[in-house]
Amino acid sequence: MPKYPRADERFRMVERQIEARGVRNSRVLAAMRDIPRHLFIPPPYDRGAYDDCPLPIGNGQTISQPYIVALMTELLRPNPGDNVLEIGAGCGYQAAVLAALVKKVTTIERIPAVADLARHNLAALDIFNAEVVVGDGTCGYPQNAPYDGIIITAATPEVPRPLAGQMAEGGRLVAPVGGREVQELVVVEKQGGRVTESFHGGVRFVPLIGEHGWEN
Ligand code: SAH
């Protein structure tokens, strides 16, 4: 028996929206089948929790489209021992998916009321390896660095400069980089003192607002 209700909808979501578009990492697919996305979304929008779209979570913010969560998680190549930083906690769903795949997640949220929602949602599922911090994620979070993975889930004009110094050797960063309306998913890897970038298609995120992001 699956642990949480609406498992049939989650299985369908993974098959039709995520596997069908080419996400193959079996651990990522399993986490997306397990984590009850509907419990992260305030009513009435929770009804559409397994639809192929982002949804409002309050305070003008959104929960990302399931496929984008899966794609970004796969691009991060999460390993069980990893220490990961997320910037833009929102309702905490992406953090919950990551927490199922890595050792420790730190997730930063700018809006205190949204951070409270993430904390509440993670605690309700007994997820203890994800820490929610209120602050400006464009400065990273040096207290828990270095990070094997950094994922930015808000649109940024460029990769915030302080983050490079908080990445572990062999680390990866995934971020939507570009304009306020549309961005491209960028993966930055730090390997043997060299930094490489690759590009993975267009996306639309709410803006990353802060010292090294958008002004407002
Ligand atoms: N990761 C979320 C989606 C995040 S939406 C999920 O799992 O569904 C983007 C979030 O980034 C919003 O909640 C917004 O308030 C937050 N945000 C924007 N700028 C930020 C900053 N500088 N630091 C931390 N959070 C920020």
Tab-separated table of C-alpha atoms and ligand atoms in Angstrom, residues 37 40 57-59 61-65 69 86-96 107-111 114 133 135-139 153-155 205-211 213, ligand 1:
chain	number	residue	atom	x	y	z
A	37	ARG	CA	2.366	16.882	-3.980
A	40	PHE	CA	2.009	21.055	-0.363
A	57	ILE	CA	0.532	28.745	-3.209
A	58	GLY	CA	-0.243	32.261	-1.858
A	59	ASN	CA	1.867	35.437	-1.447
A	61	GLN	CA	4.293	32.596	-5.411
A	62	THR	CA	3.864	29.229	-7.131
A	63	ILE	CA	4.679	25.540	-6.886
A	64	SER	CA	6.640	24.532	-9.990
A	65	GLN	CA	5.266	22.233	-12.705
A	69	VAL	CA	10.873	19.702	-10.607
A	86	GLU	CA	17.945	25.107	-2.614
A	87	ILE	CA	17.235	28.797	-3.171
A	88	GLY	CA	13.509	29.552	-3.216
A	89	ALA	CA	11.784	27.108	-0.848
A	90	GLY	CA	8.243	28.113	-1.796
A	91	CYS	CA	5.899	25.495	-0.335
A	92	GLY	CA	8.781	23.038	0.217
A	93	TYR	CA	7.887	20.464	-2.457
A	94	GLN	CA	11.200	20.506	-4.318
A	95	ALA	CA	12.986	20.333	-0.951
A	96	ALA	CA	10.927	17.249	-0.039
A	107	THR	CA	16.388	25.590	1.561
A	108	ILE	CA	16.234	29.396	1.726
A	109	GLU	CA	13.065	31.452	1.383
A	110	ARG	CA	12.818	35.254	1.244
A	111	ILE	CA	9.198	35.583	2.460
A	114	VAL	CA	6.111	31.188	2.749
A	133	VAL	CA	16.017	29.229	6.441
A	135	GLY	CA	16.885	35.040	4.058
A	136	ASP	CA	18.279	36.277	0.763
A	137	GLY	CA	19.362	33.154	-1.074
A	138	THR	CA	21.292	35.142	-3.661
A	139	CYS	CA	24.036	35.297	-1.008
A	153	THR	CA	14.053	27.667	-8.206
A	154	ALA	CA	13.463	31.325	-9.099
A	155	ALA	CA	14.457	33.254	-12.218
A	205	PHE	CA	9.926	31.058	-13.038
A	206	VAL	CA	8.927	33.823	-10.612
A	207	PRO	CA	11.835	36.262	-10.068
A	208	LEU	CA	14.711	35.759	-7.656
A	209	ILE	CA	14.723	39.012	-5.706
A	210	GLY	CA	17.817	39.998	-3.770
A	211	GLU	CA	21.280	41.493	-3.669
A	213	GLY	CA	19.279	38.754	-8.295
B	1	SAH	N1	10.929	25.408	-4.996
B	1	SAH	C1	9.508	25.719	-4.952
B	1	SAH	C2	9.088	26.769	-5.953
B	1	SAH	C3	9.684	28.072	-5.629
B	1	SAH	S1	8.884	29.501	-6.281
B	1	SAH	C4	8.692	24.441	-5.092
B	1	SAH	O1	9.166	23.407	-4.696
B	1	SAH	O2	7.562	24.486	-5.543
B	1	SAH	C5	10.206	30.632	-5.931
B	1	SAH	C6	10.354	31.043	-4.480
B	1	SAH	O3	11.574	31.784	-4.388
B	1	SAH	C7	9.264	31.964	-3.967
B	1	SAH	O4	8.682	31.435	-2.814
B	1	SAH	C8	9.996	33.275	-3.657
B	1	SAH	O5	9.502	33.966	-2.539
B	1	SAH	C9	11.408	32.775	-3.399
B	1	SAH	N2	12.487	33.752	-3.559
B	1	SAH	C10	12.592	34.780	-4.439
B	1	SAH	N3	13.753	35.446	-4.257
B	1	SAH	C11	14.421	34.803	-3.261
B	1	SAH	C12	15.681	34.996	-2.614
B	1	SAH	N4	16.517	35.980	-2.944
B	1	SAH	N5	16.032	34.148	-1.615
B	1	SAH	C13	15.199	33.147	-1.244
B	1	SAH	N6	13.994	32.923	-1.802
B	1	SAH	C14	13.611	33.731	-2.802
